[in-house]
Structure formats: structure tokens, C-alpha cells
XYZ file of C-alpha atoms in Angstrom:
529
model
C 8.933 32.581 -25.266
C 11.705 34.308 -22.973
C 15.187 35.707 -23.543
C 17.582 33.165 -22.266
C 18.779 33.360 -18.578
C 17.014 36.961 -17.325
C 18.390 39.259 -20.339
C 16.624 42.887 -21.027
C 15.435 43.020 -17.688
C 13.444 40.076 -17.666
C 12.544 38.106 -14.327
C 15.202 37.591 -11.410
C 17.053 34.465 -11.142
C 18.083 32.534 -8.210
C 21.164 33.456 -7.179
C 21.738 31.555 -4.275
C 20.664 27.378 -3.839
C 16.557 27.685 -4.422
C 17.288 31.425 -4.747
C 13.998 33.471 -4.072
C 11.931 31.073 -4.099
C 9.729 32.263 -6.867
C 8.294 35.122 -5.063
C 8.575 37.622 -8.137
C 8.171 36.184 -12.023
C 6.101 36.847 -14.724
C 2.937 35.486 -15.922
C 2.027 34.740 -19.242
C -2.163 34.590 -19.854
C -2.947 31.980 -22.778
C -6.806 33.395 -22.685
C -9.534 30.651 -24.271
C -9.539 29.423 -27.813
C -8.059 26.917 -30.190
C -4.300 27.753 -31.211
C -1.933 26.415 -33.658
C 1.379 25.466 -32.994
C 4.071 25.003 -35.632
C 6.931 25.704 -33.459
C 8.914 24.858 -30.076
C 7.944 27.263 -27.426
C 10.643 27.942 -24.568
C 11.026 28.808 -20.909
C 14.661 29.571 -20.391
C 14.669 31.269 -17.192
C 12.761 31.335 -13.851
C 9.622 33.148 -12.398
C 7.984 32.453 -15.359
C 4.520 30.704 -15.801
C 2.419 29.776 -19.146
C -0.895 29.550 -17.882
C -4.155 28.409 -19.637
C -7.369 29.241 -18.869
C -7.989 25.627 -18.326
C -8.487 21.975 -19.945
C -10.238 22.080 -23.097
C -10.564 25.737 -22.597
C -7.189 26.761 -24.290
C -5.762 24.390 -26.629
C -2.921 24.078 -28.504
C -2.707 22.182 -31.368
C -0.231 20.916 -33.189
C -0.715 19.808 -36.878
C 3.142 18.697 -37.672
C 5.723 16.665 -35.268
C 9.058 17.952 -34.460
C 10.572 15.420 -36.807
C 8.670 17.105 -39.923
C 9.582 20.642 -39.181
C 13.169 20.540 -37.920
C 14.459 16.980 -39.226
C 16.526 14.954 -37.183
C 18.401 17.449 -34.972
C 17.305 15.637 -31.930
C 16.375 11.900 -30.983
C 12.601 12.707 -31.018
C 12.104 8.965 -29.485
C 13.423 10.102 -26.299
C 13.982 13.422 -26.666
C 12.509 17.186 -27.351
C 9.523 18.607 -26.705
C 7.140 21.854 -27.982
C 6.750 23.108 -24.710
C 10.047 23.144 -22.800
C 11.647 24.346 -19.877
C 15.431 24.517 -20.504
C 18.448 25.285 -18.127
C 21.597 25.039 -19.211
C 23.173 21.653 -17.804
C 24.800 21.199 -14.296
C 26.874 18.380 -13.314
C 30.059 17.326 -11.520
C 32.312 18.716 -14.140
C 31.822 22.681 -12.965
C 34.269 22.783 -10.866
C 33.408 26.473 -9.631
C 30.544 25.315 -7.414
C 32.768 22.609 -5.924
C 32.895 22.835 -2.306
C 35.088 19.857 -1.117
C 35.136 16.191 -0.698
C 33.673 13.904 1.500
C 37.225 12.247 3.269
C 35.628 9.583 5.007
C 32.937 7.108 4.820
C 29.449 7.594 6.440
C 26.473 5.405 6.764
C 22.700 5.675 5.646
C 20.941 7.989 7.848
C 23.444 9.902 9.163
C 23.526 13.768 8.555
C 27.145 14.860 9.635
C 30.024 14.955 6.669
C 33.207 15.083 7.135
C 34.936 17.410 4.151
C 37.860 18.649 3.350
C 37.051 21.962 4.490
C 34.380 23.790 6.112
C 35.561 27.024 5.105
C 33.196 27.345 2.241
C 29.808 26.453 3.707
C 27.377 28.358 5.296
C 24.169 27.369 8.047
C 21.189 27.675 5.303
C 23.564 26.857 2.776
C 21.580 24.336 -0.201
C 24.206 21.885 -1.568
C 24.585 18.574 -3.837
C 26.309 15.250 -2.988
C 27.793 14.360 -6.521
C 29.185 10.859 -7.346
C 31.364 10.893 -9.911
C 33.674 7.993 -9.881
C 31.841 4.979 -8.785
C 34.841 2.566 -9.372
C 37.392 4.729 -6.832
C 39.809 4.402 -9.830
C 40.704 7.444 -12.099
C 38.608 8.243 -14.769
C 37.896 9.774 -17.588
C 35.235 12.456 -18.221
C 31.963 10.940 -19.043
C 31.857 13.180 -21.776
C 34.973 12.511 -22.843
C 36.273 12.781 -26.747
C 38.712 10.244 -27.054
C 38.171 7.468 -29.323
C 36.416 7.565 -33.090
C 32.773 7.138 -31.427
C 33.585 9.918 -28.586
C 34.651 12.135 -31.446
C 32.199 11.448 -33.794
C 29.135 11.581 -30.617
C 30.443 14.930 -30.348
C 30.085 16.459 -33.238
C 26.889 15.001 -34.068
C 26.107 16.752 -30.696
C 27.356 20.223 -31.726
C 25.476 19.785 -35.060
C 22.447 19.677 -33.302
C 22.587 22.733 -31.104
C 23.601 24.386 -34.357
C 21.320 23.228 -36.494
C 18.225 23.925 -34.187
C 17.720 27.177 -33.407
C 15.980 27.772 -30.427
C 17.832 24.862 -28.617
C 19.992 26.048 -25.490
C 23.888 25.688 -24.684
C 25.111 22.365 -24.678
C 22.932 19.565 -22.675
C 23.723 15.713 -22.587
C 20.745 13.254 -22.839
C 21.573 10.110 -21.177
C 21.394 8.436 -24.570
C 23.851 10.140 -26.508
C 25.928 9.346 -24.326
C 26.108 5.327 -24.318
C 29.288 5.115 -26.053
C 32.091 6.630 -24.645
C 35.200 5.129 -22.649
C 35.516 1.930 -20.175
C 37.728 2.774 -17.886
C 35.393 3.820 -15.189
C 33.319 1.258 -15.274
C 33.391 -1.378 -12.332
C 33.650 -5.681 -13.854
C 31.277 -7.904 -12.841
C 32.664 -10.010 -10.016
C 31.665 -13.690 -8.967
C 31.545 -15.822 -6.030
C 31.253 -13.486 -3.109
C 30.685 -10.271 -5.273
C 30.075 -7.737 -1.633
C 34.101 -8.845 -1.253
C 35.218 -8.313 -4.326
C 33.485 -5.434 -5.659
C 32.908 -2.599 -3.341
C 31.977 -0.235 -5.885
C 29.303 2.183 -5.656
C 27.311 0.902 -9.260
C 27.654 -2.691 -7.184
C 26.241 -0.848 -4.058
C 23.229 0.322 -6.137
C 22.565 -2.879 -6.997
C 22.843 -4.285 -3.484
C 26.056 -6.384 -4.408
C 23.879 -8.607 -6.866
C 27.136 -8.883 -9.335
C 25.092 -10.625 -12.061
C 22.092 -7.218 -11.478
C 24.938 -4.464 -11.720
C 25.135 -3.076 -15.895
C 27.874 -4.614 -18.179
C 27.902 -1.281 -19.385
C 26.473 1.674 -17.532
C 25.186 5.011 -18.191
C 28.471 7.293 -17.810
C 26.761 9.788 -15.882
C 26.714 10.712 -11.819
C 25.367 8.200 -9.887
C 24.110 10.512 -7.027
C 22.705 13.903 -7.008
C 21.856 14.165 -3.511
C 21.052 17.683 -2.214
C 20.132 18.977 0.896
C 20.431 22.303 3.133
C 23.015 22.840 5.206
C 22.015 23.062 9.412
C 25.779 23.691 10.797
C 29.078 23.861 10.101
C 32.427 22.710 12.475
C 35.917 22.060 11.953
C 36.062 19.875 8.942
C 32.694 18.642 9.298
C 29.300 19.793 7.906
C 25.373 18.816 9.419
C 23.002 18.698 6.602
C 18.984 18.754 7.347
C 18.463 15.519 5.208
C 19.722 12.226 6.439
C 21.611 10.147 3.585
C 19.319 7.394 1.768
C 22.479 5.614 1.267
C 25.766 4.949 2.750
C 28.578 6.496 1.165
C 32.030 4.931 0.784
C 35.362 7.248 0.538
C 36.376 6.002 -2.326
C 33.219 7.011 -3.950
C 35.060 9.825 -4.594
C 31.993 12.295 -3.415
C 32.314 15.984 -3.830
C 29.921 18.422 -2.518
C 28.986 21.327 -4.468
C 26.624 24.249 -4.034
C 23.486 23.087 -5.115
C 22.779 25.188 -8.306
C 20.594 25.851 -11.259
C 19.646 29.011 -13.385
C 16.116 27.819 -14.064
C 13.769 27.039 -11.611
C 10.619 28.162 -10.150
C 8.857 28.262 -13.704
C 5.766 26.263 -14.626
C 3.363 25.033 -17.540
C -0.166 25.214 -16.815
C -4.157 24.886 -17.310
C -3.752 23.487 -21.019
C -4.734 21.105 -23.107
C -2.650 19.487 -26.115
C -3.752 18.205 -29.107
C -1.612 16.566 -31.742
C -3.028 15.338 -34.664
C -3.979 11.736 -35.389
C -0.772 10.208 -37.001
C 0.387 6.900 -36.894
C 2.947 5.347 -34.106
C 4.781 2.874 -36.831
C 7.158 1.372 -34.746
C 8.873 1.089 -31.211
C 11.938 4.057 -31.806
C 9.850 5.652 -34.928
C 8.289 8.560 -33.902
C 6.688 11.828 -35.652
C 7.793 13.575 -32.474
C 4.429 14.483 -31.237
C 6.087 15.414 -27.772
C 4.456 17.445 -25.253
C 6.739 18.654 -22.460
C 10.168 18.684 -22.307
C 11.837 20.032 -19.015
C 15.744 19.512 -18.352
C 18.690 21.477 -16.601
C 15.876 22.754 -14.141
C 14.558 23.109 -10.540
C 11.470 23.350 -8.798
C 9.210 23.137 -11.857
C 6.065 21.978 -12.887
C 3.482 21.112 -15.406
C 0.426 20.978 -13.956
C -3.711 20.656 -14.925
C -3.080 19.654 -18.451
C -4.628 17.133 -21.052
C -2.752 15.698 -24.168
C -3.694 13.860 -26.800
C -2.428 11.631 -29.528
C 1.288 12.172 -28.279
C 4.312 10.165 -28.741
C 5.674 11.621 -25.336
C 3.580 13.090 -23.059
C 5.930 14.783 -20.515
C 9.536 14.294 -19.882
C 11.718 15.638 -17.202
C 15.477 14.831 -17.276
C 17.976 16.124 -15.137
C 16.261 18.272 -12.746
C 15.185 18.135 -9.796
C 12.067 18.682 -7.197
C 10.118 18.961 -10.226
C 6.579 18.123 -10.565
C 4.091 16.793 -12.897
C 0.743 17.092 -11.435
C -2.790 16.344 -13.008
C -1.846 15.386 -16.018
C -4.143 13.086 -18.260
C -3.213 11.427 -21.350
C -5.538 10.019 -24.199
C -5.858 9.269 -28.331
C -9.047 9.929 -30.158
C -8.266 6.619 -32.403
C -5.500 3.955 -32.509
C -2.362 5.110 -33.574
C -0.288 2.103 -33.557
C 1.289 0.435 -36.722
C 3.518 -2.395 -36.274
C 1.985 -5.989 -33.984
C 4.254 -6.051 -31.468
C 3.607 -2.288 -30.139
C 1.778 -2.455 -26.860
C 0.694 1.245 -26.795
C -0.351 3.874 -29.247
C 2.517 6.570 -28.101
C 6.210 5.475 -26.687
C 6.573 7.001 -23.079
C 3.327 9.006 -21.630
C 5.257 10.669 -18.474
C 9.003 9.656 -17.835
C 11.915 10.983 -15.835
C 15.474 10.544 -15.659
C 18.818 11.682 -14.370
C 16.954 13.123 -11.783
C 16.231 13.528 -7.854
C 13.341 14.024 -6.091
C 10.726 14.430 -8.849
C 6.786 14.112 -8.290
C 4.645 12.483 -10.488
C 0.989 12.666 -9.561
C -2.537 12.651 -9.530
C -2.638 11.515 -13.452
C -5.068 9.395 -15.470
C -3.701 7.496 -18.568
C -6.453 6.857 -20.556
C -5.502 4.312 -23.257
C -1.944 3.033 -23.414
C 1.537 3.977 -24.044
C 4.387 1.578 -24.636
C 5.419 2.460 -21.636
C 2.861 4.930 -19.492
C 4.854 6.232 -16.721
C 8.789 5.055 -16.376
C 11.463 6.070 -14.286
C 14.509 5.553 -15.848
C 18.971 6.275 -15.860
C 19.788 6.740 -12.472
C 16.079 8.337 -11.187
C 16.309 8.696 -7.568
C 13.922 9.374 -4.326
C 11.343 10.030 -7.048
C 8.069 9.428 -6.145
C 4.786 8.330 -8.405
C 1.805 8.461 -6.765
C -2.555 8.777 -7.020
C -2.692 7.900 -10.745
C -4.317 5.688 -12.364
C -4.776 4.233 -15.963
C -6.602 1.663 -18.335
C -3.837 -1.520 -17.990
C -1.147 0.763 -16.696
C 2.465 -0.300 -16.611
C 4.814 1.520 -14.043
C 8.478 0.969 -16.558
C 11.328 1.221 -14.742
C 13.662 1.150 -17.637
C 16.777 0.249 -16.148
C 20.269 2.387 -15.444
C 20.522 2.098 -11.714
C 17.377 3.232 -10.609
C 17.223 3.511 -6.847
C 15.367 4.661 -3.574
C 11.939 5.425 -5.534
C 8.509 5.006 -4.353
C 5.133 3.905 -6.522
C 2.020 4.582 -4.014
C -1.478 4.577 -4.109
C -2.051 3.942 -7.710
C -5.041 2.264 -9.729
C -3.836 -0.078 -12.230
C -7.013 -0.607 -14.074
C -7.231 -4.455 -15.551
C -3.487 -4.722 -13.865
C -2.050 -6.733 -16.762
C 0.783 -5.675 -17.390
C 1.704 -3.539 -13.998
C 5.821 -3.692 -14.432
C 6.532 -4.407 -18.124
C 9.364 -2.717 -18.790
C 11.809 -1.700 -21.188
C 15.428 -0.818 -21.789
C 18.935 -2.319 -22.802
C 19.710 -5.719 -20.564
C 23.663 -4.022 -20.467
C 22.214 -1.333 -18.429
C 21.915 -3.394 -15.957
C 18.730 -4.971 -14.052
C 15.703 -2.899 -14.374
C 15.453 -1.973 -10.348
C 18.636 -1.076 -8.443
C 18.277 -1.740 -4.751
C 15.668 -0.015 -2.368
C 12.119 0.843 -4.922
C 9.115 0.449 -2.936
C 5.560 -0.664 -4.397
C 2.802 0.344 -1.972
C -1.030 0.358 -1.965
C -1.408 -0.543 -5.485
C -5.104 -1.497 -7.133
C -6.165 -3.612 -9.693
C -10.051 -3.917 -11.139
C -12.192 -6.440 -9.286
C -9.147 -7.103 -6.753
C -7.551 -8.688 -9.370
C -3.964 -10.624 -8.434
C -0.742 -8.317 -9.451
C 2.111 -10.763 -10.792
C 5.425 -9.883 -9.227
C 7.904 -9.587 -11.501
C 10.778 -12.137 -12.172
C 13.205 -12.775 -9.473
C 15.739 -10.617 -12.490
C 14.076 -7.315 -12.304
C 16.639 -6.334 -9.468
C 17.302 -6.496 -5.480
C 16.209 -5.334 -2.567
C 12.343 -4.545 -3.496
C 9.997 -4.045 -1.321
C 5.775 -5.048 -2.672
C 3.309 -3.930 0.209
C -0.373 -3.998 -0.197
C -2.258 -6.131 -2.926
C -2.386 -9.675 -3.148
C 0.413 -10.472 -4.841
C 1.167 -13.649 -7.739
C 4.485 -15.463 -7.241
C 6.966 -14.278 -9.947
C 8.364 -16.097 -12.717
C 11.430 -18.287 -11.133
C 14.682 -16.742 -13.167
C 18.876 -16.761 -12.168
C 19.557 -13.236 -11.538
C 20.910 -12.134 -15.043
C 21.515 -8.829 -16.165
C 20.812 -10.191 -19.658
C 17.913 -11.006 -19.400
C 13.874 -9.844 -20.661
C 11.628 -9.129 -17.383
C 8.952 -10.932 -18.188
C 10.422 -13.918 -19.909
C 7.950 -16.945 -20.483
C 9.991 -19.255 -20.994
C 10.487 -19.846 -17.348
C 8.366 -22.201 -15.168
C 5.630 -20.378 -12.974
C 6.048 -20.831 -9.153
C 2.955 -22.145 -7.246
C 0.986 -18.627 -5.739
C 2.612 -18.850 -1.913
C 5.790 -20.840 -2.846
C 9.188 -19.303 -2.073
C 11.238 -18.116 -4.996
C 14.843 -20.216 -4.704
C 16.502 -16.609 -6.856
C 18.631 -14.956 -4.034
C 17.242 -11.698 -5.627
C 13.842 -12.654 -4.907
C 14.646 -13.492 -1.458
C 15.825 -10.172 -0.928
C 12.299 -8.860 -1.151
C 10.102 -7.694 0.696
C 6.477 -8.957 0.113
C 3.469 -7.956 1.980
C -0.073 -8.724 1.081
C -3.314 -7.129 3.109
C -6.066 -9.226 3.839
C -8.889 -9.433 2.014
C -11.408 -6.603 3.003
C -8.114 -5.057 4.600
C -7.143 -1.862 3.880
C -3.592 -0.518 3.547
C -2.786 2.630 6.026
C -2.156 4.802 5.132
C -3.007 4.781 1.739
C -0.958 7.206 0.372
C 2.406 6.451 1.742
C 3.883 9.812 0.060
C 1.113 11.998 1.314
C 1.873 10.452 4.820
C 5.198 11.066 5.144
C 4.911 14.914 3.542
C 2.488 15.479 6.403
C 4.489 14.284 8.999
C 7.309 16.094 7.697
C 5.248 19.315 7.889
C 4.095 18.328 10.973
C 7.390 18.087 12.256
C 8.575 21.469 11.483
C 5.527 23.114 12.413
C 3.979 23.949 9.334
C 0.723 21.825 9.620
């Protein structure tokens, strides 16, 4: 679709935090008609939009999955797409946009860092809070070789980016990257685990020691970024506040806050895959839609797919957005019984900070419609709606994320979820439900006290959850544990963490839209409304 990275004169990149903020690209016109696809289509660099002349006005289709015409290069249950955005991958390892280090501890809130120098940064200046070492012990590189599996991971990784053609520089998926070393990862205390363990993977999961993973993701915890508003001796004001406190021995570096992709969008489309069958939970044909990762400040927008495995994924970016997006089949597509859906993940991000999902309609089901998932942070889904939608949050210390204003349809299964019990519970500390809907103002069951600390349900009536021990082990959703009585207290010191707030009948939430609220204050605030 593009050379890689602004070669032969293409479009500028940014060459500075959000760069230049996408006032010069190119456009690429996709006029009306009915096109077939037999290939992965790339955006590799920024200022660069695909657009459509609308749903159901230009469509793509797509007779083969990704599995039939390039094998099994790539994980196509949780990976790939045929329309991508691809970046090459940033992360705490580049040690040329490393500013310095945080050298003391700060609170939640606060906006003043104290580094190791101040030499480096600038007033305007965008940078990134990485945390890299969760434990405070030394540790090895997540992507580290050592070890028969490391090795072997490896390889199978450089086989891939050989073997497929029009894939980009080397780029870690959370996934193939579940087996590498121990050393860095925090134990599981008892008894009085906020004494014991003051690691940040404990903090995440509000010092709940039996919530925290048995064996994490070995990827940054925090990817915080914000703009610089003044710099002093040793010391650096950022314009954000922190969502979280941070601890010294975090170990948290500050680096400029960049990516070579970003401003760069997919638009006014509509996808159709053909009718193939979804045989099993992790057996896909690898009818993915969108697949955007190493990235900043993109988009897919005013699109329609059908019959997909995976709708749209976006993993390891950030202020992305995935706006007015619906999803449907045009017959049933699932094989095996115990499949709840017809496609694995309709729209899903990971690894990533600050992403927008919204304004979306699933219509049909997914086994799991919209999930949040491997360390997703101040992510926000919001104004959707679908047939029995569940909102997955699929484990891996996922924290600070908000689910507003969203219609639920039959609300029946609202927070199934998914993902490996060692990853930990499937909430870290501090996701907020607010102003969800159900048909008929149906009752939403909470989930069990297990699904992880520190939540906060506003709006609907809500149904007692299922009374569990907090256990990292095990299955939200578990029946074989007795039903509290709607209005009893759960006894689970997770559950009494929560925060539970019901509106009256005829009562409605305000505002609504808890996202939308706060934007426009925000706006407000600086003058721009």
C-alpha cells in the first residue's frame, strides 16, 4: 500500500512526540464497487488515509483467510490482519529515547517528577513513563533468549517475519511471548500481602496477593505519556496528573514519547469475508479485519464487517481509535457446542494506552465482542451496543479503564470473559462500569467477587455476584458457587473493595456518557469549547 517509513518521497513523518500532527498526508480514494482481496494491504507510515466511499458502497471482499494463503506464519487466533497499520515496535529497550529515571517516589495525581536530569527535556516536550522492572530486582530482558523455549520462541519469531513478506521489522505480540524467564516476576505473598509485597504487578492488583498473575505477561507494565509543561533543577511538570502512584523502585524511566507511524487511518468501508465455518475456540481461517500495532493516533472509522474471526485489533499503540464500527454474519458460523459466538474477538486491544473504542453495534455474537486485554490502560469503551454483548476483559493486569454508556441488549452474559487464570485476575485495580443498559431494565449480574479489586459498578440495578475466595485460579463465572441473596453483602474482601451504585428506578444516570463528560470539560478547561 505504502513504502515503509516515508521512502521515495512519500508523506512526512513525525519527527518530534505527535510530530505534525497530521496536517500534510496522502489520501488514497477507494471509489464505489465490489473488490476482491487476496492479499494483506499495508499502511507503514503516517499521513496516510484509505478511504471508502462509504458502507456498503465500497466493499472489499475477501474469498480466502490469511491462514489459506500464507500458512501459519502468524497466530491468526490473535493475530494479523488484511488491513493493517504497522509501526515498527517501541518499548523500554531503545535506549536512545531514554531520558532519565524517576529517583523518587510520587503519588497519584501529582504532576511534578523528580529525574535524574532535566537537561534533556524541553516545555512542549511529549514523553512516556515506562515500567520496566516491576519487582525492583534486576532483570532480564523480556525478550530475552536464554533458555531452550527463549531460543526456540525466537526463531520461530524470525521465521515468521521471513517467511511473510509484507510483514514489518521485528514486533512482539503479547502471546509469543508467555514463555520466557522468571526472574522478574514478583511471588505471591500471604498474610498481610501490602507488607510483604510492594511490587508494582501487586500494586496493579491493589495488593490482592491471591488476584496478582502466577505468571505474568513479560512486558511494561506502564506506558504513561504525557507533555511536558516545565522543567527545573532535577525535576520535570508534566500536563497529565499520574493515574497511579509510582514507587522508586519501580524502576521508571522516562523516554521521549515516540512512534514512526501515526496520524494514518482506515475508513468508509465495508468488509466482507466469506461464509466459513468458526470450528473451534483457537481455530481460525483468519478472516481478520484490522490489524493496527507499533502506532499512534490512528483510526478505523465508519466501517462494516462481516463473517470475521477478528474484527479489529489494536495492540501496542496508543490514542488510537475505533469509531463506528459494526460487526455482523449473514449465517451461523460456529462449529463446535461450547463456542458462544460465531467469530473469536469482534474489537480488542492490548498493550496499549489511551485507546477509544466507540459508537459500535455488534450485531450477532463473538466469543468475546469487545475485550480489553495484557496490560490495556486508561482505555475507554463507550456508546456501543450489541445483541447479548459481553465486555471481556481478558486478564494481564488490566487497569484504570472505563466501560460507559453502553446497551447490552438481553444483558446475559455482560462480563464473560476469557484468558489464562496464571495471568492473573481478569480486572487489575481501578476499571469503572458506568451507565450500562440492558433490554426491558433487565438486572446485570456482577461478576464473582474473583474477577479482581478495586471495581467500581455505577448505574443499573445490579444482581449480587457469585460468593468466591479471591483466587487467581479460578473461572469468572463459576457455578459451582452458592448465589448471594440480591442486596446481601459479599463476605470476599475483593468484593468489598467495590464500589456499587444502583439508580433508582425511573432514575437516570448523569451524565450519561461519563467519557463524553469529562472530554468536554477538558476542552472546556483549556478553552477550546
Amino acid at each position: 500500500m505504502t513504502k515503509v517509513h516515508g521512502e521515495q518521497g512519500q508523506s512526512p513523518l513525525p519527527d518530534d512526540g505527535f510530530g505534525n500532527l497530521g496536517r500534510s498526508g496522502v489520501a488514497v480514494w477507494v471509489p464505489p464497487g465490489v473488490y476482491r482481496i487476496t492479499k494483506m494491504l499495508q499502511i507503514q507510515q503516517s499521513n496516510v488515509v484509505v478511504r471508502g466511499a462509504g458502507i456498503n458502497r465500497t466493499v472489499l471482499y475477501f474469498p480466502d483467510g490469511l491462514k489459506e494463503l500464507y500458512g501459519d506464519v502468524m497466530e491468526w487466533q490473535w493475530e494479523g490482519g488484511f488491513l493493517n497499520i504497522l509501526g515498527p515496535e517501541i518499548n523500554s529497550s531503545q535506549a536512545a529515547y531514554r531520558l532519565g529515571y524517576l529517583t523518587a517516589s510520587v503519588t497519584k495525581g501529582a504532576t511534578r517528577l523528580p529525574v535524574t536530569t532535566a537537561d534533556r527535556f524541553r516545555q512542549g516536550q511529549w514523553v512516556r513513563l515506562w515500567a520496566t522492572n516491576p519487582t525492583g530486582q534486576p532483570a532480564q530482558a523480556a525478550n530475552s533468549s536464554s533458555g531452550t523455549t527463549g531460543r526456540r520462541r525466537q526463531r520461530r519469531l524470525l521465521a515468521r517475519q521471513r517467511a511473510a513478506g509484507d510483514w514489518v521489522e521485528q514486533r512482539r505480540h503479547p502471546r509469543q511471548l508467555l514463555a520466557t524467564d522468571t526472574a522478574s516476576r514478583a511471588v505471591v505473598q500471604t498474610g498481610d500481602s501490602k507488607a510483604q509485597d510492594s511490587s508494582l504487578d501487586a500494586y496493579l492488583y491493589g495488593y490482592e496477593a491471591s488476584a496478582k498473575a502466577t505468571d505474568p505477561f513479560p512486558l511494561e507494565r506502564l506506558r504513561f505519556a504525557s507533555r511536558v509543561a516545565a522543567v527545573g533543577e532535577g525535576w520535570i511538570e508534566l500536563e497529565r496528573p499520574l493515574p497511579l502512584d509510582l514507587h522508586v523502585d519501580w524502576q521508571v524511566e522516562v523516554h521521549e514519547f515516540k512512534q514512526a507511524v501515526q496520524h494514518s487511518g482506515w475508513e468508509g468501508l465495508t468488509l466482507h469475508f466469506a461464509l466459513v465455518p468458526y470450528p473451534a475456540h483457537f481455530t481460525v481461517a483468519g478472516m481478520n479485519g484490522f490489524y493496527l500495532t507499533g502506532a499512534a493516533n490512528c483510526w478505523v472509522r465508519d466501517v462494516h464487517i462481516i463473517n470475521a474471526d477478528q474484527g479489529a485489533e489494536a495492540i501496542n499503540t496508543d490514542f488510537t481509535t475505533l469509531q463506528g464500527i459494526s460487526l455482523g454474519f449473514t449465517g451461523k458460523r460456529r462449529v463446535a457446542s461450547d463456542l458462544r459466538g460465531d467469530g473469536h474477538h469482534g474489537l480488542w486491544t492490548a498493550y496499549s494506552s489511551n485507546n477509544l473504542i466507540t459508537q459500535f453495534a455488534v450485531h450477532g455474537s463473538f466469543q468475546h465482542d469487545i475485550t480489553l486485554d495484557v496490560y490495556a490502560q486508561e482505555c475507554v469503551v463507550s456508546n456501543g451496543s450489541g445483541l447479548s454483548l459481553t465486555m471481556d476483559m481478558h486478564r494481564g493486569g488490566i487497569f484504570n479503564n472505563l466501560w460507559t454508556y453502553i446497551d447490552l441488549g438481553f444483558g446475559s452474559r455482560p462480563l464473560q470473559s476469557g484468558g489464562s487464570a496464571v495471568r492473573g485476575a481478569h480486572a487489575g485495580a481501578n476499571n469503572t462500569w458506568w451507565n450500562l443498559r440492558a433490554r426491558s431494565d433487565r438486572q446485570l449480574r456482577l461478576p464473582p467477587c474473583n474477577f479482581g479489586p478495586l471495581l467500581n459498578f455505577i448505574g443499573p440495578p445490579w444482581r449480587a455476584p457469585v460468593a468466591t475466595a479471591v483466587t487467581a485460579g479460578s473461572a469468572a463465572g463459576a457455578s459451582d458457587n452458592k448465589t448471594l441473596p440480591d442486596g446481601s453483602t459479599p463476605s470476599s474482601p475483593a468484593c468489598a473493595s467495590w464500589m456499587v451504585e444502583a439508580t433508582g428506578s425511573g432514575v437516570a444516570l448523569q451524565p450519561p456518557d461519563l467519557h463524553l463528560a469529562m472530554r468536554s470539560r477538558r476542552l472546556l478547561h483549556r478553552g477550546l469549547l
